[in-house]
Coordinates of C-alpha atoms and ligand atoms in Angstrom, one line a residue:
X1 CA 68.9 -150.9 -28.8
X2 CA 69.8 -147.1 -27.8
X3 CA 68.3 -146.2 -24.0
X4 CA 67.2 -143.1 -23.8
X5 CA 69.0 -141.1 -21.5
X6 CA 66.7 -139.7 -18.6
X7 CA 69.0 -138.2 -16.3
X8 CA 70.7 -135.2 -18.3
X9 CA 74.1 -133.2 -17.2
X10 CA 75.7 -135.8 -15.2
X11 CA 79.2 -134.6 -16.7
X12 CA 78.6 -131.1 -16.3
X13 CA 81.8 -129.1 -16.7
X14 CA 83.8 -132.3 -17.7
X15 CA 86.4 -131.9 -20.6
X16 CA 87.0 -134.6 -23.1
X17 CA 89.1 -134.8 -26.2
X18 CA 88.4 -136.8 -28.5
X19 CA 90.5 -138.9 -31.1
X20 CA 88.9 -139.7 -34.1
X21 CA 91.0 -142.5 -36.0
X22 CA 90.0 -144.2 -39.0
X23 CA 88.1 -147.0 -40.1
X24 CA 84.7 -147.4 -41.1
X25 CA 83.5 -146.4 -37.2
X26 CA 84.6 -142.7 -37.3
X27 CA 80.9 -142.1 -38.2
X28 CA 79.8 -143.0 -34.8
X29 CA 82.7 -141.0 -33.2
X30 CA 80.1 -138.4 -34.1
X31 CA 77.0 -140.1 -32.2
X32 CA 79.5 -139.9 -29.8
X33 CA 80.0 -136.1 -29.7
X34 CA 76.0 -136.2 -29.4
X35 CA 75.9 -138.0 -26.2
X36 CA 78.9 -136.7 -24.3
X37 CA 77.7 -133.3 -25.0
X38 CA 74.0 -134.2 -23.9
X39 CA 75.9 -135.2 -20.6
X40 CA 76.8 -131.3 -20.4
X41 CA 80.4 -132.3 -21.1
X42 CA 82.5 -130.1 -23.3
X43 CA 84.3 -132.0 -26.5
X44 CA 86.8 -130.9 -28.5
X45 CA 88.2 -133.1 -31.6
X46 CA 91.2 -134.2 -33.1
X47 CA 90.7 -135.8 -36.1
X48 CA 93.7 -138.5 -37.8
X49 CA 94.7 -138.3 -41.8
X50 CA 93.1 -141.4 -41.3
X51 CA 89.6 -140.3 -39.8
X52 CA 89.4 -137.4 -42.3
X53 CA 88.4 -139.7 -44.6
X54 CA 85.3 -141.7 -43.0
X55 CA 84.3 -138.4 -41.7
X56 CA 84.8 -134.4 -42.3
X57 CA 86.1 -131.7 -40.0
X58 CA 83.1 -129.6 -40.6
X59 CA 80.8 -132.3 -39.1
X60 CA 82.8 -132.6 -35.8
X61 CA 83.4 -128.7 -35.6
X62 CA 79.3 -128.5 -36.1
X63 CA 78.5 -131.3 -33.4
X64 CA 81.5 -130.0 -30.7
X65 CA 80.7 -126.5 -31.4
X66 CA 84.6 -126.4 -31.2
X67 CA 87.5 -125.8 -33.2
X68 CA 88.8 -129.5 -35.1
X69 CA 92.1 -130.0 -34.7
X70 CA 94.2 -132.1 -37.9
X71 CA 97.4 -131.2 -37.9
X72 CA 100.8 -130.5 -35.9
X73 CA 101.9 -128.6 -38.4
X74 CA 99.1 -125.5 -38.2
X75 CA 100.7 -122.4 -37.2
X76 CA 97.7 -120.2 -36.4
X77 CA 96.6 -123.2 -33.6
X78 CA 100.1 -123.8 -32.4
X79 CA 100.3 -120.1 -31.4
X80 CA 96.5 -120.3 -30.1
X81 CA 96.9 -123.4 -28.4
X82 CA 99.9 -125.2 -28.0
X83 CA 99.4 -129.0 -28.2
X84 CA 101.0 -129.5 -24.9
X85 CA 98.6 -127.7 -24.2
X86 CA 95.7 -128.6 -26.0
X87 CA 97.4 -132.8 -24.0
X88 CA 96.3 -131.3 -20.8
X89 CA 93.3 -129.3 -20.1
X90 CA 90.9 -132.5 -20.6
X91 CA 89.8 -134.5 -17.9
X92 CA 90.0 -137.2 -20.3
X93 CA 91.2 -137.9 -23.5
X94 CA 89.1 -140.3 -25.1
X95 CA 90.7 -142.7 -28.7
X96 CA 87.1 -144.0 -30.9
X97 CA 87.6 -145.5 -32.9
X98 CA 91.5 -146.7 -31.5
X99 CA 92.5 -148.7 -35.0
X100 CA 94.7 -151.3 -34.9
X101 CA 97.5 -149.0 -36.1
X102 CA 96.7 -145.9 -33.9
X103 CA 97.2 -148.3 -30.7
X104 CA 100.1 -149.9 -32.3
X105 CA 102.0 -146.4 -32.2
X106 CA 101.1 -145.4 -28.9
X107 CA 102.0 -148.5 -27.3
X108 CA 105.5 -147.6 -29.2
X109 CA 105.7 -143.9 -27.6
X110 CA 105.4 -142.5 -31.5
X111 CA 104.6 -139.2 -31.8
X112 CA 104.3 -138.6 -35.6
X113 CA 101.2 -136.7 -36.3
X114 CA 99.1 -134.5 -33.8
X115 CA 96.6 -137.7 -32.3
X116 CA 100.0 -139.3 -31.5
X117 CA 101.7 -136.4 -30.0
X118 CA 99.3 -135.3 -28.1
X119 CA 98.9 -139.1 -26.4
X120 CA 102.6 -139.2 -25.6
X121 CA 102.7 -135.2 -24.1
X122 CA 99.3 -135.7 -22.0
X123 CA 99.7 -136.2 -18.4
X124 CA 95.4 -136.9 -18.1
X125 CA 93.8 -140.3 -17.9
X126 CA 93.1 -142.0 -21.7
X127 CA 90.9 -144.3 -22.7
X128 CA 91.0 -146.0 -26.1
X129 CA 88.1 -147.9 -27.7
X130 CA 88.7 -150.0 -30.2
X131 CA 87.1 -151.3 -33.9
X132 CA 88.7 -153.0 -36.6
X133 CA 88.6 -156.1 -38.5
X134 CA 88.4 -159.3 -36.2
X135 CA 91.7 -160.8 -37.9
X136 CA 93.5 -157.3 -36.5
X137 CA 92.0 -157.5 -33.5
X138 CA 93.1 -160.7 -32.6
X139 CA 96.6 -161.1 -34.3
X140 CA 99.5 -161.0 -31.7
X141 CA 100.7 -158.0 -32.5
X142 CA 97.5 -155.7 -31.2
X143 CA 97.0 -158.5 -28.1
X144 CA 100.5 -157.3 -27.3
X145 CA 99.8 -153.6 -27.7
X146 CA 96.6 -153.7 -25.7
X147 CA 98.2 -155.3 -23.1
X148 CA 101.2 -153.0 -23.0
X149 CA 98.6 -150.1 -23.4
X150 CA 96.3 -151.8 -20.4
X151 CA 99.5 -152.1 -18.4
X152 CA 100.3 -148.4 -18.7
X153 CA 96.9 -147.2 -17.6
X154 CA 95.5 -146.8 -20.3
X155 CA 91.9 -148.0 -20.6
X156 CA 91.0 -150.1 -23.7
X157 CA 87.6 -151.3 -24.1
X158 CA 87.2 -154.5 -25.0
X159 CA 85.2 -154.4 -28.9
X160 CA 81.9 -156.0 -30.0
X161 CA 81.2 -159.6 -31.3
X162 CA 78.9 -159.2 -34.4
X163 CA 78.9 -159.1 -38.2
X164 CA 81.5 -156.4 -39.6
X165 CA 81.4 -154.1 -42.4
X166 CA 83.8 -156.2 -44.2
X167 CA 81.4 -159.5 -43.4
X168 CA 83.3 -160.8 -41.5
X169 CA 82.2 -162.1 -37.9
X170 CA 84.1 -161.8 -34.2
X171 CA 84.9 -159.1 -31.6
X172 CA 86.1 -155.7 -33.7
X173 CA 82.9 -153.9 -33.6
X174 CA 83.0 -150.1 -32.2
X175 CA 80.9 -151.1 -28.5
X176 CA 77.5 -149.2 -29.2
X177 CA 77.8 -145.4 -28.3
X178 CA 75.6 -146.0 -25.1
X179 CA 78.2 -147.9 -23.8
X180 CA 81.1 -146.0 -24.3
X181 CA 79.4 -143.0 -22.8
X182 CA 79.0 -145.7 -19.9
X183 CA 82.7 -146.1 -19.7
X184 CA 83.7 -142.6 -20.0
X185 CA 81.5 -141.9 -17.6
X186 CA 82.6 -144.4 -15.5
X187 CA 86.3 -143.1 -16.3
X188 CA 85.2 -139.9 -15.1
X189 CA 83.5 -141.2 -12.0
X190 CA 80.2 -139.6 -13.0
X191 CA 77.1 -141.4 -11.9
X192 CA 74.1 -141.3 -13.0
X193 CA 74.9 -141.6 -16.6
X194 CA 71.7 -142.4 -17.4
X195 CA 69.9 -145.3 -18.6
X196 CA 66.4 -147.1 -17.2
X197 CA 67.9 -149.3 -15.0
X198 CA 70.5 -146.4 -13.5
X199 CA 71.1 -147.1 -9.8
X200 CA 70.3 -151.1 -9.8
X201 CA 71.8 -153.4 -9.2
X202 CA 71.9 -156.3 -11.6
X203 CA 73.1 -160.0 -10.6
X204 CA 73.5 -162.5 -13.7
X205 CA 74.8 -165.9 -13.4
X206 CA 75.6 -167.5 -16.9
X207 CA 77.9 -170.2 -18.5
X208 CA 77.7 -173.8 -17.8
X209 CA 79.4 -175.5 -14.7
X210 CA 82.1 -178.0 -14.8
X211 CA 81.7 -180.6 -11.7
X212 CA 85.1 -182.7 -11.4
X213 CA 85.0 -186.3 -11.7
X214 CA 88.8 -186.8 -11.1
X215 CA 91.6 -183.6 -11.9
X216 CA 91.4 -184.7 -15.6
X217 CA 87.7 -185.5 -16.4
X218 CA 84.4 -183.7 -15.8
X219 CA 80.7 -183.5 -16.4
X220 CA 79.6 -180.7 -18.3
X221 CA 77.1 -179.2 -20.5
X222 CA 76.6 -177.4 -24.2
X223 CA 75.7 -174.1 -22.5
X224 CA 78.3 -171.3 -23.9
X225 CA 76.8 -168.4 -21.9
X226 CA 76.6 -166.2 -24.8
X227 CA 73.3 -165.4 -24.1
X228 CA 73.3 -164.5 -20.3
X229 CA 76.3 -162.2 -21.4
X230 CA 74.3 -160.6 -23.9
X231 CA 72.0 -160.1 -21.0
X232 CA 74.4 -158.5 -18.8
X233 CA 75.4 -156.2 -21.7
X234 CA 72.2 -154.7 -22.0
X235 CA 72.0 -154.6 -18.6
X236 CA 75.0 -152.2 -18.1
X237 CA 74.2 -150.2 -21.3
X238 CA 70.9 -149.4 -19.9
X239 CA 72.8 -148.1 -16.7
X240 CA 72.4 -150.4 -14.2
X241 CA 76.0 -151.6 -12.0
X242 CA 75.9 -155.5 -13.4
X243 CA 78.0 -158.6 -11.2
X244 CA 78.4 -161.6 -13.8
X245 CA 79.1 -164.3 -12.5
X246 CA 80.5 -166.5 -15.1
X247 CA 81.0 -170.0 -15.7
X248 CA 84.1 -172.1 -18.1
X249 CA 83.4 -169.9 -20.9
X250 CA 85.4 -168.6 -23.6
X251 CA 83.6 -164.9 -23.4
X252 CA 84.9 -161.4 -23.6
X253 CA 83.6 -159.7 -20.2
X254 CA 81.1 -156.8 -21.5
X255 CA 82.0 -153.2 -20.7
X256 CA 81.2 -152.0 -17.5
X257 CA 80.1 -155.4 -16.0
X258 CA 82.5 -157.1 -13.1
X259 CA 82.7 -160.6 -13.5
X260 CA 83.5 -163.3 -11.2
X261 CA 84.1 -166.7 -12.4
X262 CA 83.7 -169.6 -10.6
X263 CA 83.9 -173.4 -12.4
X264 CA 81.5 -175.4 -9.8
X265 CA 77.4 -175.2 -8.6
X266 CA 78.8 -174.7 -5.0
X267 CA 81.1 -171.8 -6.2
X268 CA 78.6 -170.1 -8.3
X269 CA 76.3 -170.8 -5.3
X270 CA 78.8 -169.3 -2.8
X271 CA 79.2 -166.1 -5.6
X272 CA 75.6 -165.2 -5.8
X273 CA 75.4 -165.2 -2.3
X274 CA 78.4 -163.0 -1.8
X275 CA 77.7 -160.6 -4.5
X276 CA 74.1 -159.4 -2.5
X277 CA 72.2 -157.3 -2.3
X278 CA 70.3 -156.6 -5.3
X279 CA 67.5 -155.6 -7.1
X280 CA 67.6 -158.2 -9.8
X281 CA 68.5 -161.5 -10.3
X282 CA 68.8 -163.5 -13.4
X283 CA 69.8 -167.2 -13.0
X284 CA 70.8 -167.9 -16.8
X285 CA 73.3 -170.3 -15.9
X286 CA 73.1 -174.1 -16.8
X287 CA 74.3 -175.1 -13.9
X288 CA 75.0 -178.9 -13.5
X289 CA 72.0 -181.1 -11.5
X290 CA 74.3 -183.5 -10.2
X291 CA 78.1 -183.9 -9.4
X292 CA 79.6 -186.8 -8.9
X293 CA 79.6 -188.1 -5.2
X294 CA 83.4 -188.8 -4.7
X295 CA 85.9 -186.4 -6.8
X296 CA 88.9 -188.9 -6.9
X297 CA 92.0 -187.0 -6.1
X298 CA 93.9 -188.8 -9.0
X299 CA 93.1 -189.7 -12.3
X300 CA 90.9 -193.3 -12.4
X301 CA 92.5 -195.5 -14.6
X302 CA 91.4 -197.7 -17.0
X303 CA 93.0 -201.2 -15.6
X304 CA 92.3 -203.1 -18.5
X305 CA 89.7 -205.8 -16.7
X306 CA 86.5 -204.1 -18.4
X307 CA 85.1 -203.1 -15.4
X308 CA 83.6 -199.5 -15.8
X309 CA 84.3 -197.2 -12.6
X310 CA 81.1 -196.7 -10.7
X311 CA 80.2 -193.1 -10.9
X312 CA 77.9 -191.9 -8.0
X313 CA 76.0 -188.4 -8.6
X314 CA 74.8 -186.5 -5.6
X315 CA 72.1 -183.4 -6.5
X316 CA 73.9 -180.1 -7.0
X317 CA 72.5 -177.0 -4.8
X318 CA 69.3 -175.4 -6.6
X319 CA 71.3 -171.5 -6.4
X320 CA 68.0 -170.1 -8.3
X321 CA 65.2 -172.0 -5.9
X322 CA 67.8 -170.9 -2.7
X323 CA 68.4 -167.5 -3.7
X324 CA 64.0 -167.5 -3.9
X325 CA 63.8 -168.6 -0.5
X326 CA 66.6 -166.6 1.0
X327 CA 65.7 -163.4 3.5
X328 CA 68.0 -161.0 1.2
X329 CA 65.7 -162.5 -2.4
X330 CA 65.8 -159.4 -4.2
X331 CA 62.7 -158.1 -6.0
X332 CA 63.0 -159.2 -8.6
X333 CA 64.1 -163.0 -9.7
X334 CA 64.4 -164.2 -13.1
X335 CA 65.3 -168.3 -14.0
X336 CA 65.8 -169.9 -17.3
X337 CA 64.4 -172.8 -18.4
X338 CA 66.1 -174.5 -21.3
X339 CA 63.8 -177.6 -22.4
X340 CA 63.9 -180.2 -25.0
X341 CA 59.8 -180.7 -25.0
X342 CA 56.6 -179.3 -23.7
X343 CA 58.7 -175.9 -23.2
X344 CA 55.4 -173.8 -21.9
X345 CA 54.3 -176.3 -19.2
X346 CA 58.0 -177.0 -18.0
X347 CA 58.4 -173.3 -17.2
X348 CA 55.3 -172.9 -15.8
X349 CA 55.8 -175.6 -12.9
X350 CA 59.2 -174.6 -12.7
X351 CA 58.3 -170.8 -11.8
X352 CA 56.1 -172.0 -8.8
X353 CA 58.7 -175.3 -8.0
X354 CA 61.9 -172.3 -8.1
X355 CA 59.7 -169.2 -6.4
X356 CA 61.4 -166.9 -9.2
X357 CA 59.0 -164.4 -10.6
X358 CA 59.4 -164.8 -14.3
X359 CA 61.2 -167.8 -15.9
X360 CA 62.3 -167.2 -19.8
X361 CA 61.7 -170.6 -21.3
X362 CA 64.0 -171.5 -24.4
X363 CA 63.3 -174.3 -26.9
X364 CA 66.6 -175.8 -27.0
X365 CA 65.3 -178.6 -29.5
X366 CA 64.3 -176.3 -32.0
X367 CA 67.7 -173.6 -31.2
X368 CA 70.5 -175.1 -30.1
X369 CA 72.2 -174.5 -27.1
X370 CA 75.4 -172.7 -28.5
X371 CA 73.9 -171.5 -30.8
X372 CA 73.6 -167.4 -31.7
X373 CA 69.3 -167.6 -31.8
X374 CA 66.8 -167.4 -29.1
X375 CA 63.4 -167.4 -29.2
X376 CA 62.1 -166.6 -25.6
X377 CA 59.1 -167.0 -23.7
X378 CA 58.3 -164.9 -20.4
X379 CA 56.1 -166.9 -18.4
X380 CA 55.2 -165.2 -15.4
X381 CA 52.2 -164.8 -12.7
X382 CA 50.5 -162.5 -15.5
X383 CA 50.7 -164.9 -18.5
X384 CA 53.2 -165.6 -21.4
X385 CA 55.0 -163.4 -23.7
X386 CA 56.6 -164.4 -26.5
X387 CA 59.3 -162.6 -27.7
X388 CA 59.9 -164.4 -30.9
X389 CA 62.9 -165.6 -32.9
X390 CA 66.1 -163.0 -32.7
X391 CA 69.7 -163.1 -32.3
X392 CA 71.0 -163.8 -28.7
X393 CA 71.8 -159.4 -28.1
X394 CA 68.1 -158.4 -29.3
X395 CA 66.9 -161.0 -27.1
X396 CA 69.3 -159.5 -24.7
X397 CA 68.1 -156.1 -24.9
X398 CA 64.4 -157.4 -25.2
X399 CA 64.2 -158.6 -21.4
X400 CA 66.3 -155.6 -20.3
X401 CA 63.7 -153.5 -21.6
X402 CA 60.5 -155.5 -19.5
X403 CA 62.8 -155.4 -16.4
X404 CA 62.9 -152.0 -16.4
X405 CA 59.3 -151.5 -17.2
X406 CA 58.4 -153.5 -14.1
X407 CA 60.8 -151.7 -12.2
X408 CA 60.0 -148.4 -13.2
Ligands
C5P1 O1 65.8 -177.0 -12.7 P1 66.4 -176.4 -13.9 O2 67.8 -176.6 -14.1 O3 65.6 -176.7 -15.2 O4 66.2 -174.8 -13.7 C1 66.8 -173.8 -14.5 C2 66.9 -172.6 -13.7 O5 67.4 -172.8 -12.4 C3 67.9 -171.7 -14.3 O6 67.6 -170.3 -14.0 C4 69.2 -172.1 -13.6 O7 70.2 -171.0 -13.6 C5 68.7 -172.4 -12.2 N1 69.4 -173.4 -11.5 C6 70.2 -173.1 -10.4 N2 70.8 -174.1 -9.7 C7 70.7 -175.4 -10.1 C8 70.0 -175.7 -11.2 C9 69.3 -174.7 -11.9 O8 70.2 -171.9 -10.0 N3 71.4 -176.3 -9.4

């Protein structure tokens, strides 16, 4: 979902070049020249062979209100502007979409056509932002480049999960303009890149918890945090500063969002309470009722008599129903309630049990858990709202959007 952007000009007499490479994403490069320039930024393009043919010259020039720039090899610019020059007087020089190749060559130091050149001869902060094919993304050849690029300073934004234009499905998606102009901002230590939850402070807990029975066994549940990352997702993209704390999950951290993550209830607990103040809180976490009572320091063996171990549980700290109670609550406090049965009425004693202010029921009987549908149900002081059946990022961006109408 785009936010609109309230707060207009907060890169005001910033300089960025930007890198158009190709694949199927170049089109949004030029959403992208929309936004930064919106921000009062000045852009200037370069555009690959390969960009050239997702998208034209003329549409960048038109957008930047700037000369394009395609080739070393133009005399009339090289006299103009040097490209060592042309490296230099950004304050950042920005690589969307950064194709699998594009990153593969500057991770190598190859200068072979101007994008390439001009990465090798800058001496200004870059940041690369990548979309391609899932399979690209995640063979060991572009792990390795990233990590070499990552380890030289350059920043590379970590892609989308969704469906791709080939139909394919997996991280390789261009991030949503929003929230690379969140990053560059960010990049460019501009605040107030402007979204409607700008200046909060957003505090998610998601994933499940693992409590240990003995070093090799644990109890666990089928929560895979996908949506309470969505959440935080939206969250940053709508501006707000976003601590995650995460769970055992197999997750890409979103863009712009710091995560912590912890394994146990008592180390999410001891997380949330380190990572206050703030002005929302939204318990998504499964966390585990119970832990068991004695974590054996080595493995309990089977001795072959049948006799099962005894496993005693002891209650796990309630972090949400704490956090509720706690002098530094914040404003706002959001639980989850996953239920098998009798979803309404669950949530409904469970928001006066917790103290939270809302808590988002889910039907996990009907969806679930894992799975990439929600269907939500706010149930709050006010009444219910349903916000019907949708992928786990609509969702996402749904409840982002009543947060920061109640906060507005
Ligand atoms: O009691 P129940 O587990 O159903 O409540 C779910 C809500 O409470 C979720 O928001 C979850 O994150 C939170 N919770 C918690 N600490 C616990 C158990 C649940 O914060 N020990």
């Amino acid at each position: 979902m785009a936010q609109p952007l309230h707060k207009r000009g907060a890169m005001i007499g910033k300089r960025i070049l930007l890198i158009v490479g190709g694949g199927i994403a170049a089109y949004k490069a030029c959403e992208m020249v929309r936004l930064i320039r919106k921000q009062g930024a000045d852009v200037t393009c370069v555009l690959t062979d390969g960009g050239a043919h997702f998208v034209t010259a003329m549409t960048l020039a038109a957008l930047s209100e700037n000369p394009v720039h395609t080739t070393l090899w133009d005399l009339k610019n090289e006299v103009e502007m040097g490209h060592i020059q042309l490296s230099r007087q950004a304050d950042l020089i920005v690589v969307c979409p950064a194709t699998a190749d594009l990153m593969a060559r500057m991770a190598a130091g190859i200068a072979d056509d101007l994008a390439t050149t001009l990465l090798l001869a800058t001496d200004k902060p870059v940041m690369a932002v990548p979309a391609m094919n899932v399979r690209m993304w995640q063979h060991a050849a572009t792990v390795r480049n990233v990590a070499t690029l990552r380890g030289s300073g350059v920043t590379v934004l970590n892609p989308d999960e969704g469906v791709m234009a080939c139909g394919e499905y997996g991280p390789g998606r261009l991030p949503e303009p929003e929230a690379v102009l969140a990053a560059i901002a960010d990049r460019l230590g501009a605040t107030n890149v402007a979204g409607p939850l700008t200046g909060k402070r957003v505090l998610i807990t998601a994933g499940p918890t693992h409590e240990p029975i003995d070093p090799v066994r644990y109890i666990a549940n089928r929560s895979s945090g996908k949506q309470g990352f969505a959440i935080a997702a939206a969250a940053a993209k709508a501006g707000a500063q976003v601590t995650l704390i995460a769970g055992p999950v197999t997750l890409q951290t979103p863009a712009g969002v710091t995560r912590v993550d912890v394994e146990t209830a008592r180390q999410m607990s001891a997380a949330v309470d380190a990572a206050l103040p703030a002005d929302v809180a939204i318990m998504v976490a499964a966390v585990a009722d119970w832990r068991s009572a004695g974590e054996a320091n080595q493995k309990i063996k089977k001795d072959g008599s049948g006799q099962v171990p005894p496993l005693q549980l002891v209650e796990n700290p309630d972090i949400l129903a704490t956090l509720c109670k706690s002098d530094r609550r914040p404003p706002l406090v959001i639980g989850f309630a996953a239920e098998t049965n009798d979803v309404l009425a669950h949530a409904q004693a469970k928001l006066a049990r917790k103290g939270a202010d809302w808590i988002v029921a889910n039907d996990v009987a009907t969806h679930k858990m894992g799975g990439e549908i929600n269907a939500l149900h706010i149930v709050s002081a006010a009444g219910i709202e349903s916000l019907g059946e949708m992928p786990k990022d609509a969702a996402a961006a749904a409840l982002v959007q009543r947060i920061a109408d109640v906060l507005a």
